[in-house]
């Protein structure tokens, strides 16, 4: 999956959307929902990064298996 600009833009887009929703919910007085939106946005990005790191480890493992 390579570290393309697409991944960076996707993470930035999710961050912008979460920030917008949190701001709107705070203005409406729904701070509990704003906290949940922040948590779900963080977890989504965390899972995205976990898959990227998993791909990186698989690539590193395949490099060392070919040399051994």
PDB file of N, CA, C and O in Angstrom:
ATOM      1  N   UNK A   1       0.819  -1.188   0.000  1.00  0.00           N
ATOM      2  CA  UNK A   1       0.000   0.000   0.000  1.00  0.00           C
ATOM      3  C   UNK A   1       0.857   1.243   0.000  1.00  0.00           C
ATOM      4  O   UNK A   1       0.404   2.270  -0.090  1.00  0.00           O
ATOM      5  N   UNK A   2       2.039   1.322   0.168  1.00  0.00           N
ATOM      6  CA  UNK A   2       2.898   2.481   0.056  1.00  0.00           C
ATOM      7  C   UNK A   2       2.367   3.741   0.722  1.00  0.00           C
ATOM      8  O   UNK A   2       1.176   3.972   0.785  1.00  0.00           O
ATOM      9  N   UNK A   3       3.262   4.551   1.188  1.00  0.00           N
ATOM     10  CA  UNK A   3       2.869   5.795   1.851  1.00  0.00           C
ATOM     11  C   UNK A   3       2.691   6.872   0.799  1.00  0.00           C
ATOM     12  O   UNK A   3       3.615   7.596   0.451  1.00  0.00           O
ATOM     13  N   UNK A   4       1.509   6.959   0.257  1.00  0.00           N
ATOM     14  CA  UNK A   4       1.194   7.932  -0.774  1.00  0.00           C
ATOM     15  C   UNK A   4       0.628   9.195  -0.147  1.00  0.00           C
ATOM     16  O   UNK A   4       0.289   9.235   1.039  1.00  0.00           O
ATOM     17  N   UNK A   5       0.509  10.213  -0.968  1.00  0.00           N
ATOM     18  CA  UNK A   5      -0.114  11.450  -0.503  1.00  0.00           C
ATOM     19  C   UNK A   5      -1.591  11.227  -0.208  1.00  0.00           C
ATOM     20  O   UNK A   5      -2.177  11.958   0.595  1.00  0.00           O
ATOM     21  N   UNK A   6      -2.181  10.206  -0.831  1.00  0.00           N
ATOM     22  CA  UNK A   6      -3.591   9.903  -0.605  1.00  0.00           C
ATOM     23  C   UNK A   6      -3.867   9.602   0.864  1.00  0.00           C
ATOM     24  O   UNK A   6      -4.863  10.056   1.418  1.00  0.00           O
ATOM     25  N   UNK A   7      -2.985   8.876   1.499  1.00  0.00           N
ATOM     26  CA  UNK A   7      -3.168   8.525   2.911  1.00  0.00           C
ATOM     27  C   UNK A   7      -3.088   9.778   3.776  1.00  0.00           C
ATOM     28  O   UNK A   7      -3.895   9.961   4.693  1.00  0.00           O
ATOM     29  N   UNK A   8      -2.140  10.643   3.481  1.00  0.00           N
ATOM     30  CA  UNK A   8      -1.982  11.874   4.255  1.00  0.00           C
ATOM     31  C   UNK A   8      -3.205  12.764   4.085  1.00  0.00           C
ATOM     32  O   UNK A   8      -3.724  13.325   5.065  1.00  0.00           O
ATOM     33  N   UNK A   9      -3.701  12.881   2.853  1.00  0.00           N
ATOM     34  CA  UNK A   9      -4.886  13.696   2.610  1.00  0.00           C
ATOM     35  C   UNK A   9      -6.122  13.096   3.263  1.00  0.00           C
ATOM     36  O   UNK A   9      -6.998  13.822   3.739  1.00  0.00           O
ATOM     37  N   UNK A  10      -6.217  11.768   3.294  1.00  0.00           N
ATOM     38  CA  UNK A  10      -7.355  11.108   3.939  1.00  0.00           C
ATOM     39  C   UNK A  10      -7.361  11.385   5.441  1.00  0.00           C
ATOM     40  O   UNK A  10      -8.402  11.713   6.029  1.00  0.00           O
ATOM     41  N   UNK A  11      -6.183  11.281   6.075  1.00  0.00           N
ATOM     42  CA  UNK A  11      -6.089  11.558   7.506  1.00  0.00           C
ATOM     43  C   UNK A  11      -6.389  13.034   7.785  1.00  0.00           C
ATOM     44  O   UNK A  11      -7.110  13.358   8.739  1.00  0.00           O
ATOM     45  N   UNK A  12      -5.872  13.920   6.964  1.00  0.00           N
ATOM     46  CA  UNK A  12      -6.140  15.345   7.148  1.00  0.00           C
ATOM     47  C   UNK A  12      -7.623  15.650   6.940  1.00  0.00           C
ATOM     48  O   UNK A  12      -8.206  16.464   7.673  1.00  0.00           O
ATOM     49  N   UNK A  13      -8.244  15.007   5.967  1.00  0.00           N
ATOM     50  CA  UNK A  13      -9.669  15.214   5.723  1.00  0.00           C
ATOM     51  C   UNK A  13     -10.524  14.768   6.886  1.00  0.00           C
ATOM     52  O   UNK A  13     -11.466  15.466   7.282  1.00  0.00           O
ATOM     53  N   UNK A  14     -10.199  13.618   7.452  1.00  0.00           N
ATOM     54  CA  UNK A  14     -10.927  13.139   8.629  1.00  0.00           C
ATOM     55  C   UNK A  14     -10.740  14.117   9.783  1.00  0.00           C
ATOM     56  O   UNK A  14     -11.692  14.430  10.509  1.00  0.00           O
ATOM     57  N   UNK A  15      -9.538  14.623   9.953  1.00  0.00           N
ATOM     58  CA  UNK A  15      -9.279  15.592  11.017  1.00  0.00           C
ATOM     59  C   UNK A  15     -10.079  16.868  10.846  1.00  0.00           C
ATOM     60  O   UNK A  15     -10.618  17.419  11.817  1.00  0.00           O
ATOM     61  N   UNK A  16     -10.183  17.350   9.619  1.00  0.00           N
ATOM     62  CA  UNK A  16     -10.954  18.566   9.348  1.00  0.00           C
ATOM     63  C   UNK A  16     -12.435  18.332   9.608  1.00  0.00           C
ATOM     64  O   UNK A  16     -13.113  19.164  10.218  1.00  0.00           O
ATOM     65  N   UNK A  17     -12.948  17.186   9.169  1.00  0.00           N
ATOM     66  CA  UNK A  17     -14.355  16.868   9.389  1.00  0.00           C
ATOM     67  C   UNK A  17     -14.661  16.738  10.875  1.00  0.00           C
ATOM     68  O   UNK A  17     -15.668  17.261  11.369  1.00  0.00           O
ATOM     69  N   UNK A  18     -13.784  16.055  11.610  1.00  0.00           N
ATOM     70  CA  UNK A  18     -13.987  15.895  13.056  1.00  0.00           C
ATOM     71  C   UNK A  18     -13.937  17.254  13.745  1.00  0.00           C
ATOM     72  O   UNK A  18     -14.767  17.550  14.613  1.00  0.00           O
ATOM     73  N   UNK A  19     -12.988  18.098  13.375  1.00  0.00           N
ATOM     74  CA  UNK A  19     -12.881  19.423  13.988  1.00  0.00           C
ATOM     75  C   UNK A  19     -14.132  20.253  13.714  1.00  0.00           C
ATOM     76  O   UNK A  19     -14.642  20.954  14.606  1.00  0.00           O
ATOM     77  N   UNK A  20     -14.653  20.173  12.500  1.00  0.00           N
ATOM     78  CA  UNK A  20     -15.873  20.905  12.152  1.00  0.00           C
ATOM     79  C   UNK A  20     -17.056  20.413  12.970  1.00  0.00           C
ATOM     80  O   UNK A  20     -17.818  21.207  13.534  1.00  0.00           O
ATOM     81  N   UNK A  21     -17.212  19.088  13.049  1.00  0.00           N
ATOM     82  CA  UNK A  21     -18.337  18.532  13.811  1.00  0.00           C
ATOM     83  C   UNK A  21     -18.232  18.864  15.295  1.00  0.00           C
ATOM     84  O   UNK A  21     -19.244  19.171  15.938  1.00  0.00           O
ATOM     85  N   UNK A  22     -17.031  18.806  15.844  1.00  0.00           N
ATOM     86  CA  UNK A  22     -16.849  19.131  17.259  1.00  0.00           C
ATOM     87  C   UNK A  22     -17.196  20.590  17.520  1.00  0.00           C
ATOM     88  O   UNK A  22     -17.856  20.921  18.511  1.00  0.00           O
ATOM     89  N   UNK A  23     -16.779  21.472  16.626  1.00  0.00           N
ATOM     90  CA  UNK A  23     -17.096  22.889  16.787  1.00  0.00           C
ATOM     91  C   UNK A  23     -18.599  23.127  16.735  1.00  0.00           C
ATOM     92  O   UNK A  23     -19.151  23.851  17.573  1.00  0.00           O
ATOM     93  N   UNK A  24     -19.269  22.513  15.776  1.00  0.00           N
ATOM     94  CA  UNK A  24     -20.716  22.679  15.652  1.00  0.00           C
ATOM     95  C   UNK A  24     -21.431  22.111  16.873  1.00  0.00           C
ATOM     96  O   UNK A  24     -22.335  22.749  17.434  1.00  0.00           O
ATOM     97  N   UNK A  25     -21.023  20.941  17.313  1.00  0.00           N
ATOM     98  CA  UNK A  25     -21.678  20.334  18.467  1.00  0.00           C
ATOM     99  C   UNK A  25     -21.419  21.134  19.746  1.00  0.00           C
ATOM    100  O   UNK A  25     -22.315  21.236  20.599  1.00  0.00           O
ATOM    101  N   UNK A  26     -20.225  21.688  19.889  1.00  0.00           N
ATOM    102  CA  UNK A  26     -19.955  22.533  21.059  1.00  0.00           C
ATOM    103  C   UNK A  26     -20.825  23.783  21.048  1.00  0.00           C
ATOM    104  O   UNK A  26     -21.314  24.211  22.096  1.00  0.00           O
ATOM    105  N   UNK A  27     -21.005  24.366  19.877  1.00  0.00           N
ATOM    106  CA  UNK A  27     -21.839  25.563  19.779  1.00  0.00           C
ATOM    107  C   UNK A  27     -23.299  25.256  20.095  1.00  0.00           C
ATOM    108  O   UNK A  27     -24.018  26.114  20.595  1.00  0.00           O
ATOM    109  N   UNK A  28     -23.720  24.038  19.805  1.00  0.00           N
ATOM    110  CA  UNK A  28     -25.096  23.641  20.091  1.00  0.00           C
ATOM    111  C   UNK A  28     -25.274  23.195  21.539  1.00  0.00           C
ATOM    112  O   UNK A  28     -26.401  22.927  21.969  1.00  0.00           O
ATOM    113  N   UNK A  29     -24.192  23.106  22.288  1.00  0.00           N
ATOM    114  CA  UNK A  29     -24.278  22.691  23.673  1.00  0.00           C
ATOM    115  C   UNK A  29     -24.269  21.189  23.863  1.00  0.00           C
ATOM    116  O   UNK A  29     -24.624  20.693  24.928  1.00  0.00           O
ATOM    117  N   UNK A  30     -23.867  20.452  22.859  1.00  0.00           N
ATOM    118  CA  UNK A  30     -23.816  18.984  22.916  1.00  0.00           C
ATOM    119  C   UNK A  30     -22.376  18.532  23.122  1.00  0.00           C
ATOM    120  O   UNK A  30     -21.785  17.857  22.293  1.00  0.00           O
ATOM    121  N   UNK A  31     -21.800  18.885  24.250  1.00  0.00           N
ATOM    122  CA  UNK A  31     -20.387  18.573  24.498  1.00  0.00           C
ATOM    123  C   UNK A  31     -20.136  17.074  24.610  1.00  0.00           C
ATOM    124  O   UNK A  31     -19.068  16.602  24.251  1.00  0.00           O
ATOM    125  N   UNK A  32     -21.121  16.323  25.106  1.00  0.00           N
ATOM    126  CA  UNK A  32     -20.939  14.865  25.212  1.00  0.00           C
ATOM    127  C   UNK A  32     -20.803  14.239  23.832  1.00  0.00           C
ATOM    128  O   UNK A  32     -19.944  13.379  23.606  1.00  0.00           O
ATOM    129  N   UNK A  33     -21.642  14.692  22.913  1.00  0.00           N
ATOM    130  CA  UNK A  33     -21.551  14.164  21.546  1.00  0.00           C
ATOM    131  C   UNK A  33     -20.252  14.584  20.875  1.00  0.00           C
ATOM    132  O   UNK A  33     -19.673  13.828  20.090  1.00  0.00           O
ATOM    133  N   UNK A  34     -19.808  15.796  21.181  1.00  0.00           N
ATOM    134  CA  UNK A  34     -18.542  16.276  20.615  1.00  0.00           C
ATOM    135  C   UNK A  34     -17.378  15.409  21.092  1.00  0.00           C
ATOM    136  O   UNK A  34     -16.470  15.103  20.315  1.00  0.00           O
ATOM    137  N   UNK A  35     -17.427  15.000  22.351  1.00  0.00           N
ATOM    138  CA  UNK A  35     -16.370  14.127  22.853  1.00  0.00           C
ATOM    139  C   UNK A  35     -16.417  12.762  22.178  1.00  0.00           C
ATOM    140  O   UNK A  35     -15.370  12.175  21.872  1.00  0.00           O
ATOM    141  N   UNK A  36     -17.601  12.248  21.926  1.00  0.00           N
ATOM    142  CA  UNK A  36     -17.726  10.952  21.244  1.00  0.00           C
ATOM    143  C   UNK A  36     -17.223  11.044  19.804  1.00  0.00           C
ATOM    144  O   UNK A  36     -16.564  10.125  19.314  1.00  0.00           O
ATOM    145  N   UNK A  37     -17.537  12.146  19.128  1.00  0.00           N
ATOM    146  CA  UNK A  37     -17.058  12.329  17.752  1.00  0.00           C
ATOM    147  C   UNK A  37     -15.532  12.379  17.740  1.00  0.00           C
ATOM    148  O   UNK A  37     -14.893  11.763  16.874  1.00  0.00           O
ATOM    149  N   UNK A  38     -14.950  13.078  18.702  1.00  0.00           N
ATOM    150  CA  UNK A  38     -13.496  13.141  18.794  1.00  0.00           C
ATOM    151  C   UNK A  38     -12.903  11.757  19.031  1.00  0.00           C
ATOM    152  O   UNK A  38     -11.917  11.374  18.396  1.00  0.00           O
ATOM    153  N   UNK A  39     -13.510  10.997  19.934  1.00  0.00           N
ATOM    154  CA  UNK A  39     -13.013   9.654  20.224  1.00  0.00           C
ATOM    155  C   UNK A  39     -13.104   8.745  19.006  1.00  0.00           C
ATOM    156  O   UNK A  39     -12.145   8.042  18.676  1.00  0.00           O
ATOM    157  N   UNK A  40     -14.238   8.762  18.315  1.00  0.00           N
ATOM    158  CA  UNK A  40     -14.394   7.901  17.137  1.00  0.00           C
ATOM    159  C   UNK A  40     -13.453   8.317  16.009  1.00  0.00           C
ATOM    160  O   UNK A  40     -12.903   7.466  15.295  1.00  0.00           O
ATOM    161  N   UNK A  41     -13.235   9.616  15.835  1.00  0.00           N
ATOM    162  CA  UNK A  41     -12.278  10.082  14.835  1.00  0.00           C
ATOM    163  C   UNK A  41     -10.868   9.633  15.157  1.00  0.00           C
ATOM    164  O   UNK A  41     -10.124   9.190  14.275  1.00  0.00           O
ATOM    165  N   UNK A  42     -10.510   9.714  16.428  1.00  0.00           N
ATOM    166  CA  UNK A  42      -9.183   9.264  16.858  1.00  0.00           C
ATOM    167  C   UNK A  42      -9.013   7.766  16.636  1.00  0.00           C
ATOM    168  O   UNK A  42      -7.973   7.317  16.134  1.00  0.00           O
ATOM    169  N   UNK A  43     -10.029   6.982  16.991  1.00  0.00           N
ATOM    170  CA  UNK A  43      -9.938   5.534  16.809  1.00  0.00           C
ATOM    171  C   UNK A  43      -9.855   5.153  15.334  1.00  0.00           C
ATOM    172  O   UNK A  43      -9.113   4.238  14.964  1.00  0.00           O
ATOM    173  N   UNK A  44     -10.588   5.856  14.483  1.00  0.00           N
ATOM    174  CA  UNK A  44     -10.537   5.576  13.045  1.00  0.00           C
ATOM    175  C   UNK A  44      -9.134   5.831  12.505  1.00  0.00           C
ATOM    176  O   UNK A  44      -8.580   4.999  11.770  1.00  0.00           O
ATOM    177  N   UNK A  45      -8.545   6.959  12.867  1.00  0.00           N
ATOM    178  CA  UNK A  45      -7.193   7.279  12.415  1.00  0.00           C
ATOM    179  C   UNK A  45      -6.188   6.290  13.001  1.00  0.00           C
ATOM    180  O   UNK A  45      -5.240   5.875  12.336  1.00  0.00           O
ATOM    181  N   UNK A  46      -6.404   5.874  14.234  1.00  0.00           N
ATOM    182  CA  UNK A  46      -5.512   4.901  14.858  1.00  0.00           C
ATOM    183  C   UNK A  46      -5.531   3.573  14.108  1.00  0.00           C
ATOM    184  O   UNK A  46      -4.485   2.972  13.866  1.00  0.00           O
ATOM    185  N   UNK A  47      -6.710   3.113  13.696  1.00  0.00           N
ATOM    186  CA  UNK A  47      -6.783   1.882  12.924  1.00  0.00           C
ATOM    187  C   UNK A  47      -6.175   2.041  11.534  1.00  0.00           C
ATOM    188  O   UNK A  47      -5.562   1.111  11.006  1.00  0.00           O
ATOM    189  N   UNK A  48      -6.323   3.209  10.931  1.00  0.00           N
ATOM    190  CA  UNK A  48      -5.670   3.470   9.645  1.00  0.00           C
ATOM    191  C   UNK A  48      -4.149   3.371   9.796  1.00  0.00           C
ATOM    192  O   UNK A  48      -3.472   2.755   8.968  1.00  0.00           O
ATOM    193  N   UNK A  49      -3.616   3.981  10.838  1.00  0.00           N
ATOM    194  CA  UNK A  49      -2.173   3.937  11.063  1.00  0.00           C
ATOM    195  C   UNK A  49      -1.701   2.532  11.420  1.00  0.00           C
ATOM    196  O   UNK A  49      -0.594   2.139  11.052  1.00  0.00           O
ATOM    197  N   UNK A  50      -2.543   1.769  12.112  1.00  0.00           N
ATOM    198  CA  UNK A  50      -2.168   0.394  12.454  1.00  0.00           C
ATOM    199  C   UNK A  50      -2.015  -0.449  11.195  1.00  0.00           C
ATOM    200  O   UNK A  50      -1.097  -1.274  11.097  1.00  0.00           O
ATOM    201  N   UNK A  51      -2.879  -0.255  10.210  1.00  0.00           N
ATOM    202  CA  UNK A  51      -2.747  -1.017   8.968  1.00  0.00           C
ATOM    203  C   UNK A  51      -1.503  -0.589   8.190  1.00  0.00           C
ATOM    204  O   UNK A  51      -0.838  -1.433   7.581  1.00  0.00           O
ATOM    205  N   UNK A  52      -1.165   0.700   8.249  1.00  0.00           N
ATOM    206  CA  UNK A  52       0.039   1.173   7.560  1.00  0.00           C
ATOM    207  C   UNK A  52       1.284   0.571   8.204  1.00  0.00           C
ATOM    208  O   UNK A  52       2.197   0.105   7.514  1.00  0.00           O
ATOM    209  N   UNK A  53       1.332   0.550   9.534  1.00  0.00           N
ATOM    210  CA  UNK A  53       2.475  -0.021  10.242  1.00  0.00           C
ATOM    211  C   UNK A  53       2.555  -1.523  10.003  1.00  0.00           C
ATOM    212  O   UNK A  53       3.650  -2.077   9.844  1.00  0.00           O
ATOM    213  N   UNK A  54       1.416  -2.199   9.943  1.00  0.00           N
ATOM    214  CA  UNK A  54       1.404  -3.635   9.649  1.00  0.00           C
ATOM    215  C   UNK A  54       1.980  -3.914   8.261  1.00  0.00           C
ATOM    216  O   UNK A  54       2.772  -4.847   8.090  1.00  0.00           O
ATOM    217  N   UNK A  55       1.602  -3.105   7.278  1.00  0.00           N
ATOM    218  CA  UNK A  55       2.173  -3.263   5.939  1.00  0.00           C
ATOM    219  C   UNK A  55       3.681  -3.034   5.945  1.00  0.00           C
ATOM    220  O   UNK A  55       4.429  -3.753   5.279  1.00  0.00           O
ATOM    221  N   UNK A  56       4.119  -2.050   6.717  1.00  0.00           N
ATOM    222  CA  UNK A  56       5.553  -1.769   6.805  1.00  0.00           C
ATOM    223  C   UNK A  56       6.300  -2.958   7.404  1.00  0.00           C
ATOM    224  O   UNK A  56       7.341  -3.376   6.880  1.00  0.00           O
ATOM    225  N   UNK A  57       5.781  -3.523   8.486  1.00  0.00           N
ATOM    226  CA  UNK A  57       6.438  -4.676   9.105  1.00  0.00           C
ATOM    227  C   UNK A  57       6.451  -5.880   8.179  1.00  0.00           C
ATOM    228  O   UNK A  57       7.430  -6.635   8.140  1.00  0.00           O
ATOM    229  N   UNK A  58       5.387  -6.088   7.424  1.00  0.00           N
ATOM    230  CA  UNK A  58       5.368  -7.199   6.469  1.00  0.00           C
ATOM    231  C   UNK A  58       6.414  -7.005   5.377  1.00  0.00           C
ATOM    232  O   UNK A  58       7.057  -7.967   4.955  1.00  0.00           O
ATOM    233  N   UNK A  59       6.588  -5.772   4.919  1.00  0.00           N
ATOM    234  CA  UNK A  59       7.611  -5.504   3.905  1.00  0.00           C
ATOM    235  C   UNK A  59       9.015  -5.725   4.459  1.00  0.00           C
ATOM    236  O   UNK A  59       9.872  -6.289   3.793  1.00  0.00           O
ATOM    237  N   UNK A  60       9.241  -5.275   5.691  1.00  0.00           N
ATOM    238  CA  UNK A  60      10.557  -5.480   6.319  1.00  0.00           C
ATOM    239  C   UNK A  60      10.815  -6.963   6.509  1.00  0.00           C
ATOM    240  O   UNK A  60      11.924  -7.454   6.259  1.00  0.00           O
ATOM    241  N   UNK A  61       9.801  -7.698   6.945  1.00  0.00           N
ATOM    242  CA  UNK A  61       9.954  -9.135   7.146  1.00  0.00           C
ATOM    243  C   UNK A  61      10.253  -9.845   5.828  1.00  0.00           C
ATOM    244  O   UNK A  61      11.106 -10.729   5.784  1.00  0.00           O
ATOM    245  N   UNK A  62       9.610  -9.430   4.764  1.00  0.00           N
ATOM    246  CA  UNK A  62       9.855 -10.077   3.470  1.00  0.00           C
ATOM    247  C   UNK A  62      11.270  -9.770   2.947  1.00  0.00           C
ATOM    248  O   UNK A  62      11.884 -10.617   2.308  1.00  0.00           O
ATOM    249  N   UNK A  63      11.800  -8.599   3.263  1.00  0.00           N
ATOM    250  CA  UNK A  63      13.145  -8.259   2.832  1.00  0.00           C
ATOM    251  C   UNK A  63      14.161  -9.163   3.540  1.00  0.00           C
ATOM    252  O   UNK A  63      15.084  -9.692   2.911  1.00  0.00           O
ATOM    253  N   UNK A  64      13.989  -9.364   4.824  1.00  0.00           N
ATOM    254  CA  UNK A  64      14.937 -10.195   5.555  1.00  0.00           C
ATOM    255  C   UNK A  64      14.780 -11.667   5.234  1.00  0.00           C
ATOM    256  O   UNK A  64      15.732 -12.424   5.310  1.00  0.00           O
ATOM    257  N   UNK A  65      13.602 -12.098   4.832  1.00  0.00           N
ATOM    258  CA  UNK A  65      13.418 -13.505   4.455  1.00  0.00           C
ATOM    259  C   UNK A  65      14.086 -13.788   3.122  1.00  0.00           C
ATOM    260  O   UNK A  65      14.589 -14.890   2.903  1.00  0.00           O
ATOM    261  N   UNK A  66      14.104 -12.834   2.216  1.00  0.00           N
ATOM    262  CA  UNK A  66      14.746 -13.047   0.928  1.00  0.00           C
ATOM    263  C   UNK A  66      16.256 -13.071   1.071  1.00  0.00           C
ATOM    264  O   UNK A  66      16.952 -13.728   0.312  1.00  0.00           O
ATOM    265  N   UNK A  67      16.829 -12.371   2.028  1.00  0.00           N
ATOM    266  CA  UNK A  67      18.272 -12.337   2.186  1.00  0.00           C
ATOM    267  C   UNK A  67      18.779 -13.533   2.984  1.00  0.00           C
ATOM    268  O   UNK A  67      19.938 -13.868   2.920  1.00  0.00           O
ATOM    269  N   UNK A  68      17.931 -14.166   3.771  1.00  0.00           N
ATOM    270  CA  UNK A  68      18.367 -15.269   4.612  1.00  0.00           C
ATOM    271  C   UNK A  68      18.442 -16.506   3.831  1.00  0.00           C
ATOM    272  O   UNK A  68      19.169 -17.387   3.759  1.00  0.00           O
TER     273      UNK A  68
END
